[in-house]
Tab-separated table of C-alpha atoms and ligand atoms in Angstrom:
chain	number	residue	atom	x	y	z
A	20	MET	CA	0.000	0.000	0.000
A	21	VAL	CA	1.149	3.440	-0.770
A	22	SER	CA	0.306	6.160	1.677
A	23	PRO	CA	-1.717	9.059	0.364
A	24	LEU	CA	0.500	11.624	-1.092
A	25	VAL	CA	-0.002	15.144	-0.091
A	26	PHE	CA	1.484	18.191	-1.597
A	27	SER	CA	0.760	21.482	-3.156
A	28	LEU	CA	0.924	22.507	-6.723
A	29	PHE	CA	2.081	25.726	-8.105
A	30	LEU	CA	0.679	25.974	-11.550
A	31	PHE	CA	1.803	28.735	-13.763
A	32	LEU	CA	-0.995	30.442	-15.580
A	33	LEU	CA	0.566	32.387	-18.332
A	34	SER	CA	-0.842	35.538	-19.768
A	35	LEU	CA	0.081	37.577	-22.762
A	36	VAL	CA	2.123	40.668	-22.201
A	37	HIS	CA	3.639	41.871	-25.390
A	38	ALA	CA	2.404	41.739	-28.958
A	39	ASP	CA	4.698	43.145	-31.585
A	40	ALA	CA	4.420	41.515	-35.002
A	41	GLY	CA	7.407	39.239	-35.446
A	42	SER	CA	8.448	39.093	-31.820
A	43	PHE	CA	6.442	38.474	-28.724
A	44	ALA	CA	6.496	37.157	-25.199
A	45	VAL	CA	4.196	34.914	-23.207
A	46	LYS	CA	4.426	35.566	-19.485
A	47	ALA	CA	3.764	33.410	-16.437
A	48	LYS	CA	1.752	33.923	-13.303
A	49	TYR	CA	1.895	32.044	-10.044
A	50	ASN	CA	-1.057	29.910	-9.040
A	51	THR	CA	-1.969	27.181	-6.583
A	52	GLY	CA	-4.800	24.772	-6.209
A	53	TYR	CA	-4.416	21.577	-8.239
A	54	ALA	CA	-2.675	18.529	-6.849
A	55	PRO	CA	-1.360	16.297	-9.630
A	56	ASN	CA	-0.845	12.575	-9.426
A	57	ALA	CA	2.932	12.250	-9.215
A	58	ALA	CA	3.028	8.610	-10.244
A	59	ARG	CA	0.893	9.394	-13.266
A	60	SER	CA	3.176	12.259	-14.299
A	61	TYR	CA	6.122	9.876	-14.245
A	62	LEU	CA	4.137	7.189	-16.067
A	63	ARG	CA	3.091	9.666	-18.777
A	64	ALA	CA	6.658	10.858	-19.253
A	65	LEU	CA	7.897	7.290	-19.719
A	66	GLN	CA	5.040	6.493	-22.085
A	67	LYS	CA	5.511	9.659	-24.104
A	68	TRP	CA	9.076	8.604	-24.836
A	69	GLY	CA	8.638	4.820	-24.917
A	70	GLY	CA	10.487	3.968	-21.709
A	71	ASP	CA	9.947	0.742	-19.763
A	72	VAL	CA	7.408	1.319	-17.039
A	73	PRO	CA	8.704	-0.039	-13.694
A	74	LYS	CA	6.734	-2.870	-12.110
A	75	GLY	CA	4.083	-1.409	-9.882
A	76	LEU	CA	3.959	2.067	-11.399
A	77	TYR	CA	0.707	1.330	-13.259
A	78	GLN	CA	-0.954	0.269	-10.031
A	79	VAL	CA	0.318	3.257	-8.112
A	80	ALA	CA	-0.684	5.615	-10.920
A	81	ALA	CA	-4.183	4.130	-11.011
A	82	ILE	CA	-4.942	5.052	-7.405
A	83	LYS	CA	-7.387	7.854	-7.921
A	84	ASP	CA	-6.900	9.784	-4.741
A	85	GLU	CA	-3.155	9.777	-5.016
A	86	GLY	CA	-2.099	13.363	-4.762
A	87	SER	CA	-5.481	14.841	-4.155
A	88	GLN	CA	-5.151	15.285	-0.400
A	89	ASP	CA	-4.561	18.495	1.480
A	90	ALA	CA	-1.423	20.281	0.524
A	91	ILE	CA	1.644	20.607	2.659
A	92	PRO	CA	3.954	23.496	2.016
A	93	THR	CA	6.347	21.870	-0.412
A	94	LYS	CA	6.270	23.965	-3.487
A	95	HIS	CA	6.947	22.623	-6.908
A	96	ASP	CA	6.381	23.598	-10.480
A	97	ARG	CA	4.716	20.864	-12.404
A	98	GLU	CA	3.529	22.472	-15.530
A	99	TYR	CA	3.521	25.712	-17.410
A	100	LEU	CA	0.427	26.755	-19.332
A	101	SER	CA	-0.093	29.708	-21.637
A	102	HIS	CA	-3.059	31.470	-23.134
A	103	ILE	CA	-3.387	30.952	-26.867
A	104	THR	CA	-6.452	31.939	-28.837
A	105	PHE	CA	-8.229	29.867	-31.454
A	106	GLY	CA	-10.774	30.899	-34.074
A	107	THR	CA	-12.709	34.034	-34.991
A	108	PRO	CA	-13.908	35.557	-32.706
A	109	ALA	CA	-10.998	34.519	-30.512
A	110	GLN	CA	-11.483	31.693	-28.005
A	111	SER	CA	-8.808	31.680	-25.307
A	112	LEU	CA	-7.400	28.326	-24.162
A	113	LEU	CA	-4.692	27.428	-21.632
A	114	MET	CA	-2.174	25.336	-23.547
A	115	ASP	CA	0.852	23.320	-22.568
A	116	LEU	CA	3.714	24.574	-24.789
A	117	ASP	CA	5.579	21.356	-25.534
A	118	THR	CA	8.949	21.177	-27.300
A	119	GLY	CA	8.663	17.384	-27.105
A	120	SER	CA	5.786	16.916	-29.562
A	121	SER	CA	4.704	18.493	-32.816
A	122	ASP	CA	0.916	18.403	-32.880
A	123	VAL	CA	-1.439	21.081	-31.620
A	124	TRP	CA	-4.430	19.326	-30.073
A	125	VAL	CA	-7.314	20.615	-27.986
A	126	PHE	CA	-10.275	19.555	-25.927
A	127	SER	CA	-13.281	20.771	-27.901
A	128	SER	CA	-17.048	20.761	-28.271
A	129	GLU	CA	-16.476	17.471	-30.123
A	130	THR	CA	-14.884	15.818	-27.056
A	131	SER	CA	-17.203	13.253	-25.516
A	132	ASP	CA	-17.310	12.495	-21.795
A	133	ASP	CA	-15.004	15.246	-20.665
A	134	ASP	CA	-16.359	15.562	-17.157
A	135	ASN	CA	-12.945	15.450	-15.521
A	136	GLY	CA	-12.076	19.045	-15.797
A	137	ASN	CA	-13.044	22.625	-15.649
A	138	ARG	CA	-11.094	23.571	-18.705
A	139	SER	CA	-12.057	25.781	-21.636
A	140	HIS	CA	-12.888	23.967	-24.836
A	141	TYR	CA	-12.470	24.899	-28.482
A	142	TYR	CA	-15.774	25.391	-30.327
A	143	PRO	CA	-15.029	25.126	-34.057
A	144	GLU	CA	-18.713	25.616	-34.880
A	145	GLN	CA	-18.528	29.071	-33.306
A	146	SER	CA	-15.505	30.125	-35.346
A	147	MET	CA	-16.042	31.845	-38.713
A	148	THR	CA	-12.521	30.851	-39.816
A	149	ALA	CA	-12.777	27.139	-38.912
A	150	LEU	CA	-12.722	24.622	-41.710
A	151	GLN	CA	-12.789	20.873	-41.135
A	152	ILE	CA	-10.435	18.730	-43.242
A	153	PRO	CA	-12.644	15.933	-44.580
A	154	ASN	CA	-11.603	12.490	-43.391
A	155	ALA	CA	-8.466	13.722	-41.640
A	156	THR	CA	-7.903	12.144	-38.221
A	157	TRP	CA	-5.307	12.013	-35.484
A	158	GLU	CA	-4.525	9.660	-32.621
A	159	ILE	CA	-2.124	9.360	-29.711
A	160	SER	CA	-2.147	6.033	-27.865
A	161	TYR	CA	-0.125	4.355	-25.159
A	162	GLY	CA	0.648	0.828	-24.061
A	163	ASP	CA	-1.819	0.910	-21.180
A	164	GLY	CA	-4.752	1.576	-23.528
A	165	SER	CA	-5.035	5.270	-22.821
A	166	ALA	CA	-5.510	7.339	-25.945
A	167	ALA	CA	-6.771	10.564	-27.484
A	168	GLY	CA	-7.799	11.329	-31.026
A	169	GLY	CA	-10.279	13.030	-33.272
A	170	ASN	CA	-10.783	15.363	-36.210
A	171	VAL	CA	-8.574	17.940	-37.872
A	172	TRP	CA	-9.545	21.540	-38.537
A	173	LEU	CA	-7.852	24.552	-40.051
A	174	ASP	CA	-8.377	27.745	-38.109
A	175	LEU	CA	-6.821	31.026	-37.133
A	176	VAL	CA	-4.529	30.601	-34.112
A	177	SER	CA	-3.167	33.627	-32.372
A	178	ILE	CA	-0.266	33.629	-29.931
A	179	ALA	CA	0.389	36.936	-28.181
A	180	GLY	CA	-1.294	38.741	-31.037
A	181	VAL	CA	0.636	37.062	-33.846
A	182	GLU	CA	-1.882	35.413	-36.133
A	183	ILE	CA	-1.236	32.062	-37.748
A	184	GLN	CA	-3.685	31.544	-40.627
A	185	ASN	CA	-4.974	28.068	-41.414
A	186	ALA	CA	-3.170	26.493	-38.479
A	187	THR	CA	-3.733	22.774	-38.158
A	188	VAL	CA	-5.862	22.282	-35.057
A	189	GLU	CA	-6.456	18.723	-33.905
A	190	SER	CA	-9.762	18.522	-32.106
A	191	ALA	CA	-10.274	15.626	-29.685
A	192	THR	CA	-13.427	13.562	-30.102
A	193	TYR	CA	-12.185	11.295	-27.293
A	194	VAL	CA	-9.598	11.583	-24.554
A	195	SER	CA	-9.286	8.685	-22.135
A	196	GLU	CA	-9.672	9.476	-18.472
A	197	GLU	CA	-5.983	8.994	-17.708
A	198	LEU	CA	-5.062	11.718	-20.166
A	199	SER	CA	-7.616	14.214	-18.955
A	200	ASP	CA	-6.836	14.329	-15.239
A	201	ASP	CA	-5.394	17.824	-15.434
A	202	PRO	CA	-8.566	19.895	-14.968
A	203	ILE	CA	-7.261	23.177	-16.355
A	204	MET	CA	-5.188	22.304	-19.412
A	205	SER	CA	-7.121	22.723	-22.671
A	206	GLY	CA	-4.554	21.059	-24.904
A	207	VAL	CA	-0.984	20.699	-26.052
A	208	PHE	CA	0.844	23.135	-28.315
A	209	GLY	CA	3.663	21.169	-29.957
A	210	LEU	CA	6.936	22.961	-30.734
A	211	ALA	CA	9.188	20.034	-31.702
A	212	TYR	CA	11.991	20.720	-34.173
A	213	ASN	CA	10.906	18.291	-36.855
A	214	TYR	CA	7.457	17.128	-37.621
A	215	THR	CA	6.359	13.710	-36.391
A	216	PRO	CA	2.626	14.229	-36.667
A	217	LYS	CA	-0.066	12.044	-35.182
A	218	MET	CA	-2.511	12.908	-37.969
A	219	ARG	CA	-3.387	11.389	-41.325
A	220	PRO	CA	-3.177	12.757	-43.938
A	221	VAL	CA	-0.253	14.907	-42.819
A	222	MET	CA	-0.880	18.653	-42.759
A	223	PRO	CA	1.753	21.365	-42.148
A	224	SER	CA	2.734	21.830	-38.498
A	225	VAL	CA	1.727	24.952	-36.641
A	226	LEU	CA	5.404	25.695	-35.903
A	227	SER	CA	6.179	25.619	-39.646
A	228	ARG	CA	3.453	28.220	-40.180
A	229	LEU	CA	4.599	30.320	-37.234
A	230	SER	CA	8.305	30.284	-38.048
A	231	PRO	CA	8.163	32.546	-41.174
A	232	LEU	CA	6.213	35.115	-39.154
A	233	LEU	CA	9.089	35.569	-36.702
A	234	ASN	CA	11.783	38.257	-37.103
A	235	THR	CA	14.373	35.703	-36.102
A	236	SER	CA	13.465	32.069	-36.466
A	237	LEU	CA	13.803	31.052	-32.844
A	238	PHE	CA	12.035	30.985	-29.510
A	239	THR	CA	13.412	31.092	-25.996
A	240	VAL	CA	12.300	29.520	-22.760
A	241	ASP	CA	12.941	30.933	-19.324
A	242	LEU	CA	11.309	28.616	-16.807
A	243	LYS	CA	11.783	29.719	-13.247
A	244	TRP	CA	11.756	27.847	-9.978
A	245	HIS	CA	8.632	28.924	-8.064
A	246	ALA	CA	8.361	32.203	-9.926
A	247	ASP	CA	7.081	33.847	-13.082
A	248	SER	CA	8.245	32.209	-16.286
A	249	GLU	CA	8.361	33.303	-19.882
A	250	TYR	CA	8.470	32.062	-23.468
A	251	GLU	CA	9.659	34.581	-26.055
A	252	PHE	CA	9.308	34.153	-29.806
A	253	GLY	CA	11.309	35.800	-32.594
A	254	PHE	CA	14.019	37.595	-30.638
A	255	LEU	CA	16.834	37.151	-28.121
A	256	ASN	CA	16.303	39.160	-24.983
A	257	SER	CA	19.721	39.998	-23.569
A	258	SER	CA	18.342	40.834	-20.156
A	259	LYS	CA	17.334	37.186	-19.759
A	260	HIS	CA	20.893	35.916	-19.313
A	261	ILE	CA	24.113	36.975	-17.600
A	262	GLU	CA	26.684	35.058	-19.660
A	263	PRO	CA	27.001	34.462	-23.414
A	264	ILE	CA	24.759	31.825	-24.991
A	265	HIS	CA	26.508	28.545	-25.717
A	266	PHE	CA	24.997	26.723	-28.721
A	267	VAL	CA	24.870	22.946	-28.976
A	268	PRO	CA	24.090	21.541	-32.449
A	269	LEU	CA	21.208	19.099	-32.833
A	270	MET	CA	22.137	15.526	-33.680
A	271	ASP	CA	21.948	14.467	-37.329
A	272	GLY	CA	18.390	13.673	-38.314
A	273	ALA	CA	16.999	14.982	-35.024
A	274	LYS	CA	13.199	14.910	-34.917
A	275	TYR	CA	12.962	16.576	-31.565
A	276	TRP	CA	15.308	19.107	-29.968
A	277	GLU	CA	17.862	16.325	-29.574
A	278	LEU	CA	21.515	16.915	-28.746
A	279	SER	CA	24.109	15.167	-26.663
A	280	PHE	CA	25.832	15.909	-23.414
A	281	THR	CA	29.307	14.670	-22.751
A	282	LYS	CA	29.793	14.542	-18.989
A	283	PHE	CA	28.088	14.781	-15.628
A	284	ASN	CA	28.873	14.984	-11.960
A	285	ALA	CA	26.991	15.143	-8.683
A	286	ALA	CA	27.650	17.311	-5.659
A	287	ASN	CA	30.136	19.494	-7.529
A	288	SER	CA	32.782	16.832	-7.104
A	289	LYS	CA	36.003	16.804	-9.087
A	290	LEU	CA	34.980	13.437	-10.475
A	291	TRP	CA	33.452	13.654	-13.938
A	292	TYR	CA	31.838	10.789	-15.818
A	293	LEU	CA	32.495	11.119	-19.526
A	294	PHE	CA	30.476	9.714	-22.419
A	295	ASN	CA	28.205	10.876	-25.221
A	296	TRP	CA	24.611	10.765	-23.980
A	297	PRO	CA	21.853	11.765	-26.421
A	298	ALA	CA	19.153	13.904	-24.816
A	299	ILE	CA	15.918	15.639	-25.809
A	300	VAL	CA	15.115	19.082	-24.481
A	301	ASP	CA	11.442	18.846	-23.528
A	302	THR	CA	9.408	21.617	-21.896
A	303	GLY	CA	6.439	19.221	-21.799
A	304	THR	CA	8.078	16.830	-19.320
A	305	THR	CA	8.363	17.907	-15.701
A	306	LEU	CA	11.141	15.557	-14.661
A	307	LEU	CA	14.785	15.138	-15.601
A	308	LEU	CA	14.935	11.558	-16.917
A	309	LEU	CA	18.363	9.936	-17.137
A	310	PRO	CA	19.877	6.475	-17.678
A	311	THR	CA	19.930	4.182	-14.623
A	312	TYR	CA	23.706	4.486	-14.421
A	313	ILE	CA	23.536	8.248	-13.877
A	314	VAL	CA	20.472	8.208	-11.620
A	315	GLU	CA	22.087	5.653	-9.288
A	316	ARG	CA	25.275	7.693	-9.069
A	317	TYR	CA	23.279	10.776	-8.216
A	318	TYR	CA	21.165	9.197	-5.453
A	319	LYS	CA	24.264	7.511	-3.988
A	320	GLN	CA	25.052	11.029	-2.791
A	321	VAL	CA	21.692	11.363	-1.008
A	322	THR	CA	21.417	9.928	2.514
A	323	GLY	CA	18.630	7.353	2.737
A	324	ALA	CA	17.568	7.523	-0.939
A	325	TYR	CA	15.804	4.420	-2.271
A	326	GLU	CA	13.970	3.263	-5.376
A	327	SER	CA	10.203	2.745	-5.050
A	328	PRO	CA	7.563	1.739	-7.637
A	329	MET	CA	6.932	5.436	-8.029
A	330	GLY	CA	10.563	6.266	-8.643
A	331	TRP	CA	13.453	7.434	-6.488
A	332	LYS	CA	12.497	8.731	-3.056
A	333	TYR	CA	14.544	10.068	-0.170
A	334	PRO	CA	13.928	11.347	3.377
A	335	CYS	CA	12.883	14.979	2.999
A	336	LYS	CA	15.453	16.034	5.573
A	337	SER	CA	18.333	14.760	3.388
A	338	GLU	CA	20.097	17.395	1.420
A	339	LEU	CA	20.034	17.028	-2.357
A	340	PRO	CA	23.333	17.766	-4.050
A	341	ASP	CA	23.663	19.847	-7.208
A	342	PHE	CA	23.717	17.983	-10.507
A	343	THR	CA	25.909	19.190	-13.366
A	344	ILE	CA	25.954	18.150	-16.990
A	345	GLY	CA	28.522	19.265	-19.512
A	346	PHE	CA	28.381	19.709	-23.261
A	347	ALA	CA	31.145	19.685	-25.836
A	348	SER	CA	33.590	22.622	-25.607
A	349	ASN	CA	33.560	22.279	-21.859
A	350	TYR	CA	30.287	24.108	-21.253
A	351	THR	CA	28.402	23.076	-18.121
A	352	VAL	CA	24.960	23.611	-16.631
A	353	THR	CA	24.408	23.032	-12.917
A	354	VAL	CA	20.943	22.231	-11.582
A	355	PRO	CA	20.825	23.347	-7.930
A	356	GLY	CA	19.922	20.571	-5.499
A	357	LYS	CA	16.834	22.393	-4.271
A	358	TYR	CA	15.357	22.314	-7.798
A	359	ILE	CA	15.593	18.515	-7.728
A	360	ASN	CA	13.125	18.161	-4.848
A	361	TYR	CA	9.990	17.337	-6.848
A	362	LEU	CA	7.465	16.817	-4.063
A	363	ALA	CA	6.899	15.663	-0.500
A	364	PHE	CA	4.603	12.832	0.579
A	365	ASN	CA	2.767	13.059	3.833
A	366	ASP	CA	3.605	9.521	4.911
A	367	SER	CA	5.153	7.863	7.921
A	368	LYS	CA	8.574	7.885	6.262
A	369	ASP	CA	8.429	11.627	5.618
A	370	SER	CA	9.591	10.859	2.109
A	371	CYS	CA	10.166	13.117	-0.856
A	372	LEU	CA	10.141	12.254	-4.560
A	373	GLY	CA	13.152	13.326	-6.604
A	374	GLY	CA	12.992	15.356	-9.807
A	375	ILE	CA	15.701	13.167	-11.329
A	376	GLN	CA	14.294	9.785	-12.334
A	377	ASP	CA	15.218	6.747	-14.406
A	378	ASN	CA	14.447	7.030	-18.131
A	379	GLY	CA	13.216	3.432	-18.295
A	380	GLY	CA	15.843	2.316	-20.776
A	381	ILE	CA	15.008	4.741	-23.584
A	382	GLU	CA	18.069	5.491	-25.678
A	383	PHE	CA	18.094	9.153	-24.759
A	384	SER	CA	17.707	11.339	-21.690
A	385	ILE	CA	14.916	13.858	-21.278
A	386	LEU	CA	16.017	17.306	-20.171
A	387	GLY	CA	12.653	18.371	-18.750
A	388	ASP	CA	11.559	21.323	-16.645
A	389	ILE	CA	13.739	20.384	-13.641
A	390	PHE	CA	16.741	21.007	-15.901
A	391	LEU	CA	15.307	23.949	-17.848
A	392	LYS	CA	14.661	25.990	-14.711
A	393	ALA	CA	18.443	26.179	-14.279
A	394	VAL	CA	19.134	27.839	-17.668
A	395	PHE	CA	17.958	30.303	-20.271
A	396	ALA	CA	17.275	28.106	-23.319
A	397	VAL	CA	17.198	29.123	-26.986
A	398	PHE	CA	15.475	26.916	-29.574
A	399	ASP	CA	16.994	27.976	-32.876
A	400	ILE	CA	14.674	26.699	-35.602
A	401	ARG	CA	16.668	27.797	-38.650
A	402	GLY	CA	20.080	27.081	-37.109
A	403	GLY	CA	19.131	23.598	-35.877
A	404	GLN	CA	20.668	24.103	-32.463
A	405	VAL	CA	19.796	24.699	-28.840
A	406	GLY	CA	21.522	27.420	-26.864
A	407	PHE	CA	21.998	27.566	-23.104
A	408	ALA	CA	23.037	30.529	-21.039
A	409	LYS	CA	23.543	31.237	-17.389
A	410	LYS	CA	20.806	33.355	-15.849
A	411	GLU	CA	20.035	34.768	-12.427
A	412	LEU	CA	18.641	31.891	-10.375
A	413	ASN	CA	16.240	32.361	-7.529
B	19	LIG	C1	10.252	42.718	-35.710
B	19	LIG	O1	9.948	43.176	-37.006
B	19	LIG	C2	9.009	44.228	-37.040
B	19	LIG	C3	8.650	44.493	-38.485
B	19	LIG	O2	9.791	44.489	-39.301
B	19	LIG	C4	9.614	45.451	-36.336
B	19	LIG	O3	8.673	46.484	-36.325
B	19	LIG	C5	9.953	45.058	-34.923
B	19	LIG	O4	10.604	46.102	-34.258
B	19	LIG	C6	10.853	43.844	-34.899
B	19	LIG	N1	11.034	43.433	-33.521
B	19	LIG	C7	12.228	43.148	-33.027
B	19	LIG	C8	12.248	42.748	-31.604
B	19	LIG	O5	13.243	43.162	-33.682
B	20	LIG	C1	-0.197	14.346	7.366
B	20	LIG	O1	-0.865	13.161	7.685
B	20	LIG	C2	-1.253	13.053	9.065
B	20	LIG	C3	-1.789	11.670	9.332
B	20	LIG	O2	-2.662	11.262	8.308
B	20	LIG	C4	-2.270	14.181	9.350
B	20	LIG	O3	-2.674	14.145	10.705
B	20	LIG	C5	-1.614	15.519	9.067
B	20	LIG	O4	-2.552	16.558	9.228
B	20	LIG	C6	-1.074	15.553	7.642
B	20	LIG	N1	-0.318	16.806	7.457
B	20	LIG	C7	-0.574	17.652	6.483
B	20	LIG	C8	0.254	18.876	6.445
B	20	LIG	O5	-1.454	17.461	5.643
B	21	LIG	C1	-14.433	26.302	-12.781
B	21	LIG	O1	-14.249	27.498	-13.524
B	21	LIG	C2	-15.142	28.519	-13.147
B	21	LIG	C3	-14.948	29.661	-14.109
B	21	LIG	O2	-13.606	29.940	-14.326
B	21	LIG	C4	-14.866	28.910	-11.699
B	21	LIG	O3	-15.769	29.904	-11.296
B	21	LIG	C5	-15.055	27.679	-10.813
B	21	LIG	O4	-14.694	27.979	-9.490
B	21	LIG	C6	-14.175	26.530	-11.307
B	21	LIG	N1	-14.482	25.323	-10.549
B	21	LIG	C7	-13.542	24.516	-10.087
B	21	LIG	C8	-14.025	23.296	-9.384
B	21	LIG	O5	-12.330	24.737	-10.228
B	22	LIG	C1	-14.262	10.514	-46.946
B	22	LIG	O1	-14.496	9.147	-46.682
B	22	LIG	C2	-15.713	8.671	-47.220
B	22	LIG	C3	-15.949	7.257	-46.708
B	22	LIG	O2	-14.738	6.520	-46.724
B	22	LIG	C4	-15.635	8.752	-48.731
B	22	LIG	O3	-16.850	8.319	-49.304
B	22	LIG	C5	-15.387	10.198	-49.139
B	22	LIG	O4	-15.225	10.289	-50.545
B	22	LIG	C6	-14.156	10.754	-48.450
B	22	LIG	N1	-14.055	12.176	-48.719
B	22	LIG	C7	-12.921	12.759	-49.075
B	22	LIG	C8	-12.973	14.220	-49.343
B	22	LIG	O5	-11.873	12.136	-49.185
B	23	LIG	C1	-6.638	29.290	-45.810
B	23	LIG	O1	-7.370	28.211	-46.392
B	23	LIG	C2	-8.465	28.637	-47.153
B	23	LIG	C3	-9.224	27.417	-47.579
B	23	LIG	O2	-8.387	26.436	-48.123
B	23	LIG	C4	-7.966	29.442	-48.344
B	23	LIG	O3	-9.053	29.935	-49.084
B	23	LIG	C5	-7.148	30.633	-47.820
B	23	LIG	O4	-6.563	31.323	-48.898
B	23	LIG	C6	-6.049	30.163	-46.881
B	23	LIG	N1	-5.395	31.314	-46.292
B	23	LIG	C7	-4.071	31.401	-46.175
B	23	LIG	C8	-3.540	32.660	-45.602
B	23	LIG	O5	-3.323	30.469	-46.489
B	24	LIG	C1	13.294	41.025	-21.699
B	24	LIG	O1	13.356	40.338	-20.447
B	24	LIG	C2	13.129	41.207	-19.342
B	24	LIG	C3	13.429	40.413	-18.088
B	24	LIG	O2	12.647	39.253	-18.029
B	24	LIG	C4	11.707	41.739	-19.420
B	24	LIG	O3	11.464	42.604	-18.343
B	24	LIG	C5	11.517	42.484	-20.742
B	24	LIG	O4	10.165	42.851	-20.871
B	24	LIG	C6	11.890	41.588	-21.900
B	24	LIG	N1	11.907	42.372	-23.132
B	24	LIG	C7	11.001	42.212	-24.066
B	24	LIG	C8	11.169	43.052	-25.286
B	24	LIG	O5	10.088	41.423	-23.955
B	25	LIG	C1	36.979	22.832	-18.438
B	25	LIG	O1	36.578	23.889	-17.556
B	25	LIG	C2	37.050	23.731	-16.237
B	25	LIG	C3	36.419	24.796	-15.364
B	25	LIG	O2	36.293	25.998	-16.064
B	25	LIG	C4	38.578	23.778	-16.243
B	25	LIG	O3	39.043	23.600	-14.913
B	25	LIG	C5	39.098	22.639	-17.130
B	25	LIG	O4	40.499	22.747	-17.223
B	25	LIG	C6	38.485	22.748	-18.527
B	25	LIG	N1	38.853	21.562	-19.286
B	25	LIG	C7	39.198	21.608	-20.568
B	25	LIG	C8	39.509	20.287	-21.223
B	25	LIG	O5	39.249	22.655	-21.187
């Protein structure tokens, strides 16, 4: 039996601040009030990327009340959502901006049985610019039978005032319960580098329609630990970083924002482990998912850490060391230990769940939000590279 997990969520509700054709920013606000299911977040991350799901994680993730108890004051940042408008007149939806997928899909008036949430839906029938693509469909499905899918529309999509005409909007006719447990999110806004669409026939990606509208073909991500966060499109904002940007080229044939890192260490030791580890930079995954080898070496530094069906846990009173990864040309990024505390359980062991977890044997690592909070990140669409720069950390 797993004790009820109890924690608080700090959800970032993003609002638009700046609309200048060709360059714009999407800003974050601080919010509380929704307790996610931690096991399910981990399960979804593994399923999204095809990792082996540890024995027992399905069962733990299926416990409905997991995570829905009263909050204790352990703050964490699970997800970042931004307002994007769809259709004419504009319908505002809170979307998950996801560099780890390439489709834009939404809960809509076509979605059946969506009684899980309190989210806004997309109503294509109320949009003068909506046009359904006959016989086009999309589907996302996972090994445990959970799935989402539906119809494909073209409509006007507007992000911070920049209008994307005939954007491909995938409207869900069904979303299984497991995929709809986040009551606020209205959909996913994919920003992956290359297109790996879930729709047939294939239509142009929204990013490919957005990219020519930008002054400079890039966007930047500044996720912050327990504070306002920001996505900026079409320009580099020099006040976002305090050291020059170091660019890392994408791997040949990269579909996602996939690069490699060349070393790591824990606790700022002098000991570096060297190798070439492929990794995907993914704003849509909360955790930092790494090969077993690295995860074990990290938690070896944490007093009392142990592996549970839900992932690596440790006594909340143990101090988490910093985690550093290095890229070619000797460039390093250090994730402060305090960022790696994902959440606290209110159980007899006073245990906490770590933000670094095993990647379930997938052939790459996932540099999710836990990592991204430690850097200013630049997604260079035309240049095919990702840049990292040191920023003021809080
Ligand atoms: C983007 O381009 C527009 C039109 O050329 C220009 O007015 C605007 O100042 C540019 N923005 C930036 C940040 O360069
Ligand atoms: C933690 O759980 C105990 C026992 O169930 C309960 O009495 C206590 O109020 C909980 N603490 C918080 C902060 O929720
Ligand atoms: C649902 O949303 C409405 C409107 O935003 C709000 O008034 C209401 O409190 C929300 N209900 C829940 C359960 O979050
Ligand atoms: C859509 O599918 C139906 C049934 O398979 C077919 O009769 C129809 O011609 C198709 N329409 C288009 C535009 O492809
Ligand atoms: C959008 O699609 C409609 C219908 O196919 C077409 O008439 C219109 O010209 C398109 N607009 C743009 C800007 O591509
Ligand atoms: C650049 O970033 C700073 C700090 O986050 C922000 O205050 C400013 O508005 C941004 N500039 C633009 C043009 O968005
Ligand atoms: C890498 O950087 C570290 C710290 O700046 C320095 O001590 C080390 O000599 C550098 N190594 C190489 C191979 O340049």
